[in-house]
Coordinates of C-alpha atoms (C1' of nucleotides) in Angstrom, one line a residue:
Chain A
M4 CA 11.1 10.8 -31.8
A5 CA 9.6 12.0 -34.8
S6 CA 5.9 12.7 -35.1
V7 CA 3.3 13.0 -37.4
R8 CA 2.6 16.5 -37.1
S9 CA 6.2 16.7 -37.8
I10 CA 4.7 16.7 -41.9
S11 CA 2.5 19.0 -42.5
R12 CA -1.7 18.1 -43.7
A13 CA -0.6 19.0 -47.1
S14 CA 2.3 16.6 -47.7
R15 CA 0.7 14.5 -46.2
R16 CA -2.6 14.3 -47.4
A17 CA 0.0 14.4 -51.1
L18 CA 1.2 11.7 -50.0
R19 CA -2.3 9.2 -49.2
L20 CA -2.3 6.0 -51.2
D21 CA -4.7 5.2 -54.3
H22 CA -5.9 1.6 -52.6
G23 CA -7.8 1.2 -56.1
S24 CA -4.9 2.1 -58.2
P25 CA -3.3 -1.1 -60.4
L26 CA 0.3 -0.2 -58.5
P27 CA 0.1 -2.3 -55.6
L28 CA 0.3 -0.8 -51.9
H29 CA 4.4 -1.5 -51.5
A30 CA 5.2 0.2 -54.4
Q31 CA 3.6 3.5 -53.6
A32 CA 4.7 3.5 -50.6
E33 CA 8.1 2.9 -52.0
R34 CA 7.3 5.9 -54.4
A35 CA 6.4 7.7 -51.7
L36 CA 9.1 7.1 -49.4
R37 CA 11.1 7.7 -52.9
T38 CA 10.0 11.3 -52.5
L39 CA 9.7 12.1 -48.4
I40 CA 13.6 11.1 -48.1
G41 CA 14.2 13.6 -50.5
R42 CA 13.2 16.2 -48.7
K43 CA 15.7 18.5 -47.4
K44 CA 14.2 18.1 -43.8
Y45 CA 15.2 14.2 -43.5
R46 CA 18.7 14.7 -45.0
N47 CA 20.7 15.6 -42.1
G48 CA 20.3 12.9 -39.7
V49 CA 17.4 13.4 -39.3
L50 CA 14.8 10.9 -38.0
L51 CA 12.2 10.1 -40.7
P52 CA 8.5 8.9 -38.6
D53 CA 8.5 5.6 -36.9
E54 CA 7.1 2.6 -39.0
V55 CA 3.2 2.9 -36.5
S56 CA 3.5 6.7 -38.0
L57 CA 4.3 6.5 -41.3
S58 CA 1.9 3.3 -42.1
R59 CA -1.1 6.0 -41.2
M60 CA 0.4 8.7 -43.4
L61 CA 0.4 6.1 -46.0
G62 CA -3.0 4.8 -45.1
V63 CA -1.2 0.9 -45.3
S64 CA -0.6 -1.4 -42.8
R65 CA 3.3 -1.4 -41.5
N66 CA 3.7 -4.1 -43.1
T67 CA 3.1 -3.3 -46.3
L68 CA 5.2 0.1 -45.4
R69 CA 8.1 -2.3 -44.5
A70 CA 8.3 -4.2 -47.8
A71 CA 9.2 -0.5 -49.3
L72 CA 11.0 0.0 -46.4
L73 CA 12.5 -2.5 -46.3
R74 CA 13.7 -2.0 -50.4
L75 CA 15.1 1.1 -49.2
V76 CA 17.6 0.1 -46.5
G77 CA 18.2 -3.3 -49.2
E78 CA 19.4 0.0 -52.1
G79 CA 21.6 1.7 -49.2
R80 CA 19.0 4.4 -48.9
L81 CA 18.2 4.5 -46.2
E82 CA 20.2 2.8 -42.3
R83 CA 17.6 1.7 -39.5
K84 CA 18.2 0.7 -36.4
A85 CA 16.2 -1.5 -33.6
G86 CA 15.2 1.0 -30.8
V87 CA 16.0 3.9 -32.9
G88 CA 14.5 4.6 -35.8
T89 CA 15.5 5.0 -39.2
R90 CA 17.0 7.7 -40.9
V91 CA 18.4 8.4 -44.8
A92 CA 21.6 7.0 -45.1
E93 CA 24.8 9.2 -45.7
P94 CA 26.0 8.6 -49.2
K95 CA 29.6 7.2 -48.6
L96 CA 31.9 8.7 -51.0
A97 CA 32.7 6.8 -54.0
S98 CA 35.7 4.8 -53.6
G99 CA 33.4 1.7 -54.6
V100 CA 32.3 -1.2 -57.3
G101 CA 30.9 -0.1 -60.0
A102 CA 29.7 3.5 -58.4
W103 CA 30.6 6.2 -59.8
H104 CA 32.6 8.2 -60.6
S105 CA 33.1 12.6 -61.2
F106 CA 35.9 12.6 -63.2
T107 CA 37.0 16.1 -61.9
R108 CA 36.6 14.6 -58.2
E109 CA 38.2 11.4 -59.4
M110 CA 41.6 13.2 -60.8
E111 CA 41.8 15.1 -57.8
G112 CA 42.0 12.6 -55.5
K113 CA 45.4 11.8 -57.5
G114 CA 46.8 14.6 -57.0
V115 CA 45.6 16.3 -61.0
R116 CA 44.8 19.4 -61.5
V117 CA 42.1 19.7 -63.6
E118 CA 40.7 22.1 -65.9
T119 CA 38.1 23.2 -67.7
Y120 CA 39.5 25.6 -69.9
S121 CA 36.7 25.7 -73.0
L122 CA 33.1 26.2 -72.4
Q123 CA 30.1 27.2 -74.3
A124 CA 26.5 26.8 -72.9
R125 CA 23.3 27.5 -75.1
W126 CA 19.5 26.7 -75.3
R127 CA 18.4 24.6 -77.9
T128 CA 15.7 22.4 -79.3
A129 CA 15.9 18.3 -78.0
S130 CA 17.3 16.4 -81.3
S131 CA 15.5 13.1 -80.9
P132 CA 18.4 11.0 -79.2
V133 CA 18.5 13.6 -76.7
A134 CA 15.0 14.3 -76.0
Q135 CA 14.6 10.6 -75.7
A136 CA 17.3 9.7 -73.2
L137 CA 15.7 12.5 -71.5
K138 CA 12.0 11.2 -71.8
I139 CA 11.1 14.5 -72.7
P140 CA 9.0 15.5 -75.8
C141 CA 10.9 16.2 -78.8
R142 CA 11.6 20.1 -79.8
T143 CA 11.7 20.9 -76.0
K144 CA 14.0 22.8 -75.5
V145 CA 17.0 21.6 -72.9
L146 CA 20.5 23.3 -71.9
C147 CA 23.3 22.3 -73.2
L148 CA 26.9 22.7 -72.3
D149 CA 30.3 22.3 -74.1
R150 CA 33.3 21.7 -72.1
V151 CA 37.0 20.4 -73.1
R152 CA 38.5 18.9 -70.2
G153 CA 42.5 18.6 -69.7
W154 CA 44.7 18.4 -67.4
N155 CA 48.3 19.6 -66.0
T156 CA 50.1 19.5 -69.4
Q157 CA 47.6 17.7 -71.4
P158 CA 44.4 20.3 -72.6
E159 CA 43.1 18.2 -74.5
V160 CA 41.2 14.7 -73.1
A161 CA 38.0 14.9 -73.5
F162 CA 35.4 16.3 -75.0
R163 CA 31.3 17.0 -73.6
S164 CA 27.9 18.2 -74.3
Y165 CA 25.5 18.1 -71.5
F166 CA 21.7 18.1 -71.9
H167 CA 19.5 19.8 -69.2
P168 CA 16.0 19.8 -69.5
R169 CA 15.8 21.6 -66.3
L170 CA 18.8 23.6 -65.1
R171 CA 18.7 27.6 -65.6
L172 CA 22.4 28.8 -65.3
A173 CA 23.5 32.0 -62.6
P174 CA 26.3 33.9 -64.4
K175 CA 28.2 33.1 -60.8
D176 CA 28.2 29.0 -61.2
D177 CA 31.2 27.3 -60.2
F178 CA 31.5 25.7 -62.9
A179 CA 35.0 23.6 -61.4
R180 CA 32.8 21.4 -59.9
P181 CA 31.1 18.3 -61.1
L182 CA 28.0 19.3 -63.5
Y183 CA 25.8 17.6 -61.7
E184 CA 26.0 19.5 -57.6
L185 CA 25.1 21.8 -59.6
I186 CA 22.1 20.5 -60.5
Q187 CA 21.3 18.7 -57.4
E188 CA 21.6 22.0 -55.6
R189 CA 19.4 24.3 -57.8
C190 CA 16.4 21.5 -58.8
S191 CA 16.4 20.0 -55.5
V192 CA 17.1 17.0 -57.0
L193 CA 19.1 13.6 -56.5
A194 CA 21.4 11.8 -58.7
D195 CA 21.3 8.0 -58.1
E196 CA 22.1 6.2 -61.0
S197 CA 23.4 6.7 -64.1
L198 CA 23.1 4.4 -67.4
E199 CA 26.1 4.5 -69.4
E200 CA 26.9 3.3 -73.6
F201 CA 30.8 2.5 -74.5
T202 CA 31.3 2.4 -78.1
A203 CA 34.2 3.4 -80.3
V204 CA 34.7 6.3 -83.0
P205 CA 36.6 8.1 -85.3
A206 CA 36.7 11.5 -85.0
G207 CA 34.8 14.1 -87.0
R208 CA 35.9 17.3 -87.5
W209 CA 34.2 19.3 -85.3
L210 CA 35.8 17.1 -82.6
A211 CA 39.6 16.4 -83.7
R212 CA 39.8 20.8 -83.8
R213 CA 38.5 20.7 -80.4
L214 CA 40.4 17.2 -78.8
R215 CA 43.4 18.7 -81.7
V216 CA 43.7 14.7 -83.1
R217 CA 43.7 14.1 -87.0
V218 CA 40.1 13.3 -87.8
G219 CA 39.4 10.0 -87.7
T220 CA 41.2 9.0 -84.8
P221 CA 39.5 6.5 -82.8
L222 CA 37.9 8.4 -79.6
L223 CA 36.1 6.5 -76.8
R224 CA 32.8 7.9 -76.6
R225 CA 30.4 7.7 -73.8
E226 CA 26.7 8.1 -73.0
R227 CA 25.5 8.6 -69.9
T228 CA 22.2 9.5 -68.4
V229 CA 22.3 10.3 -64.9
L230 CA 18.6 9.3 -63.4
D231 CA 17.3 10.9 -59.6
T232 CA 16.3 8.5 -57.2
G233 CA 12.9 9.4 -58.8
R234 CA 14.6 7.4 -61.5
R235 CA 13.6 10.9 -63.6
P236 CA 16.3 11.1 -66.0
M237 CA 18.2 14.8 -64.5
E238 CA 21.4 14.9 -67.3
F239 CA 22.4 13.3 -70.6
A240 CA 25.7 14.0 -71.4
V241 CA 28.0 12.7 -74.7
V242 CA 31.3 12.4 -73.8
H243 CA 34.4 11.8 -76.4
Y244 CA 38.0 10.6 -74.5
R245 CA 41.0 10.8 -76.2
C246 CA 42.6 7.7 -75.6
D247 CA 46.6 8.1 -75.8
R248 CA 44.9 10.1 -73.2
F249 CA 42.5 8.9 -71.2
K250 CA 41.4 5.3 -70.0
L251 CA 38.6 4.5 -68.5
T252 CA 38.7 1.7 -65.8
L253 CA 35.6 0.1 -64.1
T254 CA 35.8 -2.1 -61.1
L255 CA 33.2 -4.6 -61.9
R256 CA 31.6 -6.9 -58.3
Q257 CA 29.7 -10.6 -59.5
K258 CA 26.4 -10.1 -57.9
Chain B
M5 CA 2.6 -29.9 -59.3
A6 CA 5.5 -30.6 -57.0
S7 CA 4.3 -31.8 -53.2
V8 CA 5.8 -32.9 -50.1
R9 CA 6.5 -36.1 -51.1
S10 CA 9.4 -35.0 -54.0
I11 CA 11.4 -34.6 -50.9
S12 CA 12.8 -37.9 -49.0
R13 CA 11.9 -38.0 -45.7
A14 CA 15.3 -38.0 -44.4
S15 CA 15.6 -35.0 -45.9
R16 CA 12.6 -33.6 -44.8
R17 CA 14.4 -33.8 -41.4
A18 CA 17.3 -32.6 -41.8
L19 CA 14.9 -28.9 -43.4
R20 CA 12.8 -28.7 -40.1
L21 CA 14.1 -25.2 -38.1
D22 CA 14.3 -25.2 -34.7
H23 CA 11.9 -22.6 -32.8
G24 CA 14.7 -22.1 -30.2
S25 CA 18.1 -21.0 -32.4
P26 CA 18.4 -17.6 -31.4
L27 CA 18.8 -17.9 -35.5
P28 CA 15.8 -16.2 -36.6
L29 CA 13.5 -18.2 -38.9
H30 CA 13.7 -17.1 -41.5
A31 CA 17.5 -16.7 -41.9
Q32 CA 17.3 -20.4 -40.7
A33 CA 15.0 -20.2 -43.8
E34 CA 17.4 -19.4 -46.4
R35 CA 20.2 -22.2 -46.1
A36 CA 17.5 -24.5 -45.5
L37 CA 16.9 -23.3 -49.4
R38 CA 20.2 -22.7 -50.6
T39 CA 21.0 -26.8 -49.6
L40 CA 18.0 -28.0 -51.0
I41 CA 18.6 -25.2 -54.7
G42 CA 22.3 -26.5 -54.0
R43 CA 20.5 -30.4 -54.8
K44 CA 21.2 -31.7 -58.2
K45 CA 17.7 -32.3 -58.3
Y46 CA 16.5 -28.9 -58.5
R47 CA 19.4 -27.7 -60.9
N48 CA 17.3 -28.4 -63.7
G49 CA 14.2 -26.6 -64.0
V50 CA 12.2 -28.1 -62.2
L51 CA 9.8 -26.6 -60.4
L52 CA 10.8 -26.9 -56.1
P53 CA 7.4 -27.5 -53.9
D54 CA 4.8 -24.6 -53.9
E55 CA 5.4 -22.0 -51.3
V56 CA 2.9 -23.9 -48.4
S57 CA 4.0 -26.8 -49.5
L58 CA 7.4 -25.0 -48.3
S59 CA 6.7 -23.7 -45.6
R60 CA 5.1 -26.6 -43.7
M61 CA 8.0 -28.7 -44.2
L62 CA 10.3 -26.3 -42.7
G63 CA 7.5 -25.5 -40.5
V64 CA 7.2 -21.7 -40.6
S65 CA 5.3 -19.1 -41.8
R66 CA 4.4 -19.1 -45.2
N67 CA 4.7 -15.6 -44.9
T68 CA 8.3 -16.4 -43.2
L69 CA 9.1 -18.6 -45.5
R70 CA 8.6 -16.2 -48.1
A71 CA 11.1 -13.2 -46.6
A72 CA 14.3 -16.0 -47.1
L73 CA 12.3 -17.1 -50.6
L74 CA 12.7 -13.3 -51.9
R75 CA 15.8 -12.4 -50.8
L76 CA 16.7 -15.3 -52.9
V77 CA 14.9 -14.3 -55.6
G78 CA 16.8 -10.3 -55.3
E79 CA 20.4 -12.3 -55.3
G80 CA 19.7 -13.5 -58.7
R81 CA 19.7 -17.6 -57.0
L82 CA 16.2 -17.9 -58.1
E83 CA 13.8 -17.6 -60.5
R84 CA 9.4 -17.9 -60.0
K85 CA 6.6 -17.1 -62.3
A86 CA 2.8 -16.3 -60.3
G87 CA 0.8 -19.4 -61.4
V88 CA 3.7 -21.3 -62.2
G89 CA 5.9 -22.0 -59.6
T90 CA 9.4 -21.3 -58.3
R91 CA 12.6 -22.8 -60.0
V92 CA 16.7 -22.4 -59.9
A93 CA 17.9 -19.3 -62.2
E94 CA 19.7 -21.8 -64.3
P95 CA 22.8 -19.2 -65.3
K96 CA 23.9 -15.9 -63.1
L97 CA 21.3 -13.7 -64.8
A98 CA 23.4 -11.2 -65.8
S99 CA 22.1 -7.4 -65.8
G100 CA 22.1 -6.3 -62.3
V101 CA 23.6 -3.2 -61.1
G102 CA 27.6 -2.7 -60.9
A103 CA 27.1 -6.8 -62.1
W104 CA 28.4 -8.4 -64.7
H105 CA 28.2 -9.9 -67.6
S106 CA 29.0 -13.0 -69.6
F107 CA 29.0 -11.6 -73.0
T108 CA 27.0 -15.4 -73.7
R109 CA 25.2 -15.1 -71.1
E110 CA 23.5 -11.6 -71.5
M111 CA 23.2 -12.2 -74.5
E112 CA 21.0 -15.7 -74.3
G113 CA 18.6 -13.7 -72.1
K114 CA 17.6 -12.4 -74.9
G115 CA 17.0 -14.0 -77.1
V116 CA 20.6 -13.8 -79.4
R117 CA 21.9 -16.9 -80.6
V118 CA 25.4 -16.8 -79.6
E119 CA 28.2 -18.4 -81.9
T120 CA 32.2 -18.9 -80.9
Y121 CA 32.6 -19.6 -84.5
S122 CA 36.7 -19.7 -84.2
L123 CA 39.3 -20.5 -81.6
Q124 CA 42.2 -21.5 -81.1
A125 CA 44.0 -22.6 -77.9
R126 CA 48.0 -22.8 -77.1
W127 CA 50.4 -22.1 -74.8
R128 CA 53.1 -18.9 -74.5
T129 CA 54.6 -17.3 -72.3
A130 CA 53.2 -13.9 -70.8
S131 CA 54.3 -11.1 -72.3
S132 CA 55.0 -8.1 -69.9
P133 CA 51.5 -6.5 -69.8
V134 CA 50.0 -9.9 -69.1
A135 CA 52.7 -10.9 -67.2
Q136 CA 51.6 -7.7 -65.0
A137 CA 47.5 -8.7 -65.3
L138 CA 47.6 -11.8 -63.7
K139 CA 50.7 -11.0 -61.0
I140 CA 53.1 -13.4 -62.6
P141 CA 56.5 -13.4 -63.0
C142 CA 57.7 -12.6 -66.3
R143 CA 58.5 -15.7 -69.7
T144 CA 55.5 -17.9 -67.4
K145 CA 54.0 -20.3 -69.7
V146 CA 50.4 -19.3 -69.7
L147 CA 47.7 -20.9 -71.7
C148 CA 46.1 -18.4 -74.6
L149 CA 42.7 -18.4 -76.0
D150 CA 41.7 -16.4 -79.5
R151 CA 37.8 -16.6 -80.2
V152 CA 35.6 -14.7 -83.1
R153 CA 32.5 -14.3 -80.8
G154 CA 29.1 -13.0 -83.0
W155 CA 25.2 -13.8 -83.0
N156 CA 22.6 -14.4 -85.8
T157 CA 23.2 -12.9 -88.9
Q158 CA 26.4 -10.6 -87.5
P159 CA 29.2 -12.7 -87.2
E160 CA 31.8 -11.0 -86.5
V161 CA 31.0 -8.7 -83.3
A162 CA 33.6 -9.3 -80.6
F163 CA 37.4 -10.7 -80.7
R164 CA 39.0 -12.0 -77.5
S165 CA 42.2 -12.9 -76.1
Y166 CA 42.4 -15.4 -72.7
F167 CA 45.1 -16.1 -70.8
H168 CA 45.3 -18.4 -67.9
P169 CA 47.8 -19.4 -66.0
R170 CA 46.1 -22.4 -64.0
L171 CA 44.0 -23.8 -66.6
R172 CA 44.0 -26.6 -68.7
L173 CA 42.5 -27.6 -71.2
A174 CA 40.6 -31.0 -71.9
P175 CA 39.5 -32.1 -75.6
K176 CA 35.5 -32.3 -74.7
D177 CA 35.3 -29.0 -73.1
D178 CA 32.5 -26.8 -74.0
F179 CA 33.8 -23.3 -74.9
A180 CA 29.8 -22.2 -75.5
R181 CA 30.1 -21.8 -72.0
P182 CA 31.7 -18.4 -70.6
L183 CA 34.7 -19.7 -69.4
Y184 CA 35.5 -18.3 -65.9
E185 CA 32.8 -21.1 -65.3
L186 CA 35.0 -23.4 -66.6
I187 CA 37.7 -22.2 -64.7
Q188 CA 35.7 -22.2 -61.4
E189 CA 34.8 -25.6 -61.7
R190 CA 38.4 -26.9 -62.8
C191 CA 40.6 -24.6 -60.6
S192 CA 37.8 -24.9 -57.9
V193 CA 37.9 -21.0 -57.6
L194 CA 35.5 -18.6 -57.4
A195 CA 35.1 -15.1 -59.5
D196 CA 34.4 -12.4 -57.8
E197 CA 35.1 -9.0 -59.6
S198 CA 36.6 -7.8 -62.5
L199 CA 38.5 -5.1 -63.2
E200 CA 37.8 -3.7 -66.5
E201 CA 40.0 -0.9 -68.7
F202 CA 38.3 1.0 -72.1
T203 CA 40.0 2.7 -74.4
A204 CA 39.3 3.2 -78.1
V205 CA 42.3 2.1 -81.0
P206 CA 42.3 1.9 -84.3
A207 CA 42.0 -1.9 -85.2
G208 CA 45.1 -3.0 -87.1
R209 CA 46.0 -5.8 -90.2
W210 CA 45.5 -8.2 -87.2
L211 CA 42.2 -7.5 -85.9
A212 CA 40.6 -6.1 -89.4
R213 CA 40.7 -9.2 -91.0
R214 CA 39.3 -11.4 -88.0
L215 CA 36.4 -8.8 -87.5
R216 CA 36.5 -7.7 -91.9
V217 CA 36.7 -4.3 -91.2
R218 CA 38.5 -1.8 -92.5
V219 CA 42.2 -0.8 -91.9
G220 CA 41.9 1.6 -89.3
T221 CA 38.2 1.4 -88.0
P222 CA 37.9 2.2 -84.4
L223 CA 37.4 -0.5 -82.0
L224 CA 36.5 -0.6 -78.5
R225 CA 39.4 -2.1 -77.0
R226 CA 38.3 -3.8 -73.6
E227 CA 41.0 -5.1 -71.1
R228 CA 39.3 -7.4 -68.7
T229 CA 41.2 -8.7 -64.9
V230 CA 39.3 -11.3 -63.1
L231 CA 39.5 -11.7 -59.5
D232 CA 38.6 -14.3 -57.4
T233 CA 37.6 -14.2 -54.1
G234 CA 41.9 -14.5 -52.6
R235 CA 41.5 -11.4 -55.3
R236 CA 44.1 -13.5 -56.6
P237 CA 43.9 -12.6 -60.5
M238 CA 42.6 -15.7 -62.5
E239 CA 42.3 -14.6 -66.0
F240 CA 43.4 -11.9 -68.1
A241 CA 41.1 -11.0 -71.4
V242 CA 41.7 -8.6 -74.1
V243 CA 38.4 -7.4 -76.1
H244 CA 37.9 -6.2 -79.0
Y245 CA 34.9 -5.1 -80.1
R246 CA 32.9 -4.0 -83.9
C247 CA 31.0 -0.7 -82.6
D248 CA 27.8 -0.8 -85.7
R249 CA 27.4 -4.3 -84.2
F250 CA 28.4 -4.2 -80.1
K251 CA 27.0 -1.3 -77.9
L252 CA 28.9 -2.4 -74.4
T253 CA 26.1 -0.9 -71.2
L254 CA 26.5 -0.4 -67.9
T255 CA 24.6 0.6 -64.7
L256 CA 26.3 2.9 -61.9
R257 CA 24.5 3.4 -58.5
Q258 CA 26.2 5.9 -57.2
K259 CA 26.6 4.9 -53.3
Chain C
dC15 C1' 27.3 11.2 -7.4
dC16 C1' 27.3 7.2 -9.7
dA17 C1' 25.4 2.9 -11.0
dA18 C1' 21.7 -0.7 -11.3
dT19 C1' 17.9 -0.8 -12.3
dA20 C1' 12.8 0.3 -14.7
dC21 C1' 10.4 2.2 -18.7
dC22 C1' 9.7 2.5 -23.1
dA23 C1' 9.7 3.7 -28.0
dA24 C1' 11.6 2.2 -31.8
dT25 C1' 12.3 -1.8 -34.7
dG26 C1' 12.7 -7.0 -35.4
dT27 C1' 9.8 -11.6 -35.6
dT28 C1' 6.6 -14.1 -36.5
dT29 C1' 1.8 -16.2 -37.2
dG30 C1' -2.8 -16.6 -39.7
dA31 C1' -6.0 -15.2 -42.5
dA32 C1' -8.2 -13.9 -46.4
dC33 C1' -8.5 -12.7 -51.7
dA34 C1' -5.9 -10.9 -56.2
dA35 C1' -3.9 -11.5 -59.8
dA36 C1' -1.1 -14.6 -63.1
dG37 C1' -1.0 -19.2 -65.6
dT38 C1' -2.0 -23.7 -66.6
dA39 C1' -5.0 -27.8 -67.5
dT40 C1' -9.7 -29.5 -68.8
dG41 C1' -13.9 -29.7 -70.9
dG42 C1' -17.5 -28.8 -73.1
dG43 C1' -19.5 -27.0 -77.5
dA44 C1' -19.2 -25.7 -82.6
Chain D
dT28 C1' -10.6 -30.2 -84.5
dC29 C1' -10.2 -26.0 -82.0
dC30 C1' -11.4 -22.5 -79.2
dC31 C1' -13.6 -20.5 -75.5
dA32 C1' -14.7 -20.6 -70.8
dT33 C1' -14.0 -22.8 -66.7
dA34 C1' -11.6 -24.2 -62.8
dC35 C1' -7.4 -24.7 -60.1
dT36 C1' -2.7 -24.8 -58.9
dT37 C1' 0.9 -20.7 -57.3
dT38 C1' 2.3 -16.9 -57.1
dG39 C1' 1.0 -11.9 -54.5
dT40 C1' -1.0 -8.4 -52.3
dT41 C1' -3.0 -6.7 -48.1
dC42 C1' -4.4 -6.9 -42.7
dA43 C1' -4.5 -7.4 -38.0
dA44 C1' -2.1 -9.0 -34.1
dA45 C1' 1.3 -10.5 -30.3
dC46 C1' 6.1 -10.7 -28.6
dA47 C1' 10.6 -9.9 -29.3
dT48 C1' 14.9 -7.0 -28.7
dT49 C1' 17.3 -3.1 -29.1
dG50 C1' 18.6 1.3 -27.1
dG51 C1' 17.9 5.0 -25.0
dT52 C1' 15.9 7.5 -21.3
dA53 C1' 14.1 8.2 -16.8
dT54 C1' 13.9 6.3 -11.7
dT55 C1' 15.6 5.0 -7.8
dG56 C1' 19.2 3.1 -4.5
dG57 C1' 23.3 3.1 -2.5

DNA sequence: CCAATACCAATGTTTGAACAAAGTATGGGA
DNA sequence: TCCCATACTTTGTTCAAACATTGGTATTGG
């Protein structure tokens, strides 16, 4: 029995929608809902306010609200039951189709011990491609992380460079966990989607040394931009895989 | 200006919905629409009747009809433009999340003219990896197809080898279409899922000549096994991409 | 004390209506 | 003939209202 009162006056004002905006109300409502369900409060299985309250909060009709609501249900972000209410859907653990892919978690699931045995972090001004991917102005300072990954008896498997616009590091941070988990907690955003680009490149001198291959060896290059639930970029990473030790597999489903 | 008259009386009767049924009207409407757009008549880019006519035909309100209509749009089965109308979406416009990916269709959607300018087909005994992927006994005869793909001014972009356990070719087959469509019709199975593997490999002499690159140039190698709805392999393909001319992009969603 | 029942709160369904915005066709003026 | 304003068709958006259905809770009767 969530009530309107369960949301502060300030939040409510922030959620009010603009009837004069060029963006249709249902789109605004969807955005507002994304913000709302991003809040920690509702990520605990707590029921959202009911449709009538929500629609009053946002100042739109129930139908308009429902359009937005149903889209989020379709995305799998909300779950609702007639007679009960609406709650944030627990993120279903991977295993899936077109789902990703924490390198670490995936390998651990197969009983492989993953190690990050080299690491470097520093602040740098974002280069043009990085800035573009993260949708930030060029020359902004971003946190850059370099990591070499390996497992079992094969130490050099992947070399990845991360770029983070918002992350601050603490000395005691646990880097064995997937990085985006760290970001999610620290910046209170949720990873949602990732845009991936794959190409093959020859190893340059820099990479060759770190992955211990000959210069010119073909590497699988993967650029990934992780978006949060508000579709803002929260991480950009470039990964190079040694293909004699790593094979990327995906399951795609026809839709 | 599609009119109600454009549909015969018999069809109209068949499409009438039952207000007393346990199935909600919008679901019935959806089913009726699926039937309707399955008709050859509308698979030619012909406009469907407008919403008002359709809703009258089905005996439901415009809103109810729209619910069904929008779901089909979301599925990619219909395309509509404000001020114009609704028509059956010709191909299966890829570009979805975790969806695939007809190379041809995807490029055509971007206004790029795709060409298959070299082709070779022959029956061979399946090698071990091929047999394994297709889950057939080794030494079975399979149809092998080699194709070089290109577009616009760039003739050599991808080289792919297909392996088909069940396909028989006819001389007049249209190879410009995605191959799996051909298979679907010929073998009356439906493609459902594809298992993909990506690695980077150096171009060997054979590939180098066909893609016009120097031996040793890194190529993106993609192995794909397409499964039908019964999860039986219906196609195995190995594709090599020139990465200076092609970039593979995917959108993955956390689920 | 337990079970059938009544009630309530929430989502689900359906309608009719009105206006907005986007594209197309038309017709008149330069 | 060409171009632009205009009217019209079609989808897009939004609302209010009513009732159905579902699931949980409180009440009542045995």
